[in-house]
């Protein structure tokens, strides 16, 4: 760390540890004298890198995510160096085996938090570009934080690179080209899939460590804590698709994980003619009908509320109902077609609670 940086820090950010250096940057733990808190200050030493990441840092300064290390401040020394003041996370990264989830629910919660943080990064128009276990920390309260944006880029026409930059085993196949590569948020999705595999198995298969990586075998998640979660396994495996456009969005993965974490925790109310039917894990079905005009059952399978045994004239938000269809979280189910008299029609309002994942 240069004298100029030390002098700049001394007014507010006081180093309390020895700086650690790697590549074009260094990091030191500091005490923020104004707010009486620890922060991590990262110093970018390369003028080219400083110019490249300024727009990205501006986006990160505006972003607020529980699962992404927050950027607090910038320090410019005028000597081709830039200091980035970050939230300090006192915890181990996910490369440390002591931080690995030990049961299914813990694994799902960690993967959901990583997906949530990465989704927030993508919503801000950024690509992290180096998602891997040692760039993800777990704080003492069990909150997962993504950090180290040293390789990140904004999306758009300028999202290009020449030559390989990334981490073998976690870098998407398209990053291994010797030509200029136009990349998208799909490279983060690939890395997320590799991170999920590492946390589920404790390692990355040799096939994915080849240069360039080969496809992961179909049984790669067999025997792991994810066994039995077919929908999630299919999503994680699709992260490794060679075609970036065939990889799922990270928000789709986040929502699927949320659904599994909230298994049996939903509650719904179906109200018809002032009569209320409550559905949850203790009361999983309700039958509704109007004479011989139409009838159906609502059932709860732990994930969704579905229509079953649909008979006659039944519609959901004016769309013909089908047995097996999931009911939207807030809708109106009608019995009796629109050409009938009012006394030949009835309406059932249906609302589902929106529980949140508890960490």
Coordinates of N, CA, C and O in Angstrom, one line a residue, residues 173 176 190 205-217 240 242:
X173 N -17.6 -22.2 -20.9 CA -16.8 -22.6 -22.1 C -16.5 -21.5 -23.0 O -15.4 -21.4 -23.6
X176 N -13.1 -19.4 -22.9 CA -11.8 -20.0 -23.2 C -11.3 -19.6 -24.6 O -10.2 -20.1 -25.0
X190 N -23.5 -20.2 -15.4 CA -22.6 -21.4 -15.5 C -21.8 -21.5 -14.2 O -21.7 -22.6 -13.6
X205 N -15.9 -31.9 -10.8 CA -15.4 -33.1 -11.6 C -14.3 -32.7 -12.6 O -14.2 -31.6 -13.0
X206 N -13.5 -33.7 -12.9 CA -12.3 -33.4 -13.8 C -12.8 -32.9 -15.2 O -12.1 -32.2 -15.8
X207 N -14.0 -33.4 -15.6 CA -14.5 -33.0 -16.9 C -14.7 -31.5 -16.9 O -14.5 -30.9 -18.0
X208 N -15.1 -30.9 -15.8 CA -15.3 -29.4 -15.8 C -14.0 -28.7 -15.6 O -14.0 -27.5 -15.8
X209 N -13.0 -29.4 -15.2 CA -11.7 -28.7 -15.0 C -10.8 -28.8 -16.3 O -9.7 -28.2 -16.3
X210 N -11.3 -29.5 -17.3 CA -10.6 -29.5 -18.5 C -10.6 -28.1 -19.2 O -11.5 -27.3 -18.9
X211 N -9.7 -27.9 -20.2 CA -9.7 -26.6 -20.9 C -9.8 -26.9 -22.4 O -8.9 -27.4 -23.0
X212 N -11.0 -26.5 -22.9 CA -12.2 -26.0 -22.3 C -12.9 -27.1 -21.6 O -12.7 -28.3 -21.8
X213 N -13.9 -26.8 -20.7 CA -14.6 -27.8 -19.9 C -15.5 -28.6 -20.8 O -16.0 -28.1 -21.8
X214 N -15.7 -29.9 -20.4 CA -16.6 -30.8 -21.1 C -17.9 -30.7 -20.3 O -18.0 -30.2 -19.2
X215 N -19.0 -31.3 -20.9 CA -20.3 -31.4 -20.2 C -20.2 -32.2 -19.0 O -19.6 -33.3 -18.9
X216 N -21.0 -31.8 -17.9 CA -21.1 -32.5 -16.7 C -21.9 -33.8 -17.0 O -22.9 -33.7 -17.7
X217 N -21.6 -34.9 -16.4 CA -22.4 -36.1 -16.6 C -23.8 -36.0 -16.0 O -24.0 -35.2 -15.1
X240 N -25.0 -25.8 -17.1 CA -23.7 -26.2 -17.8 C -23.9 -26.3 -19.3 O -23.0 -26.7 -20.0
X242 N -23.7 -25.8 -23.1 CA -22.7 -25.1 -24.0 C -23.3 -23.9 -24.7 O -22.5 -22.9 -25.0

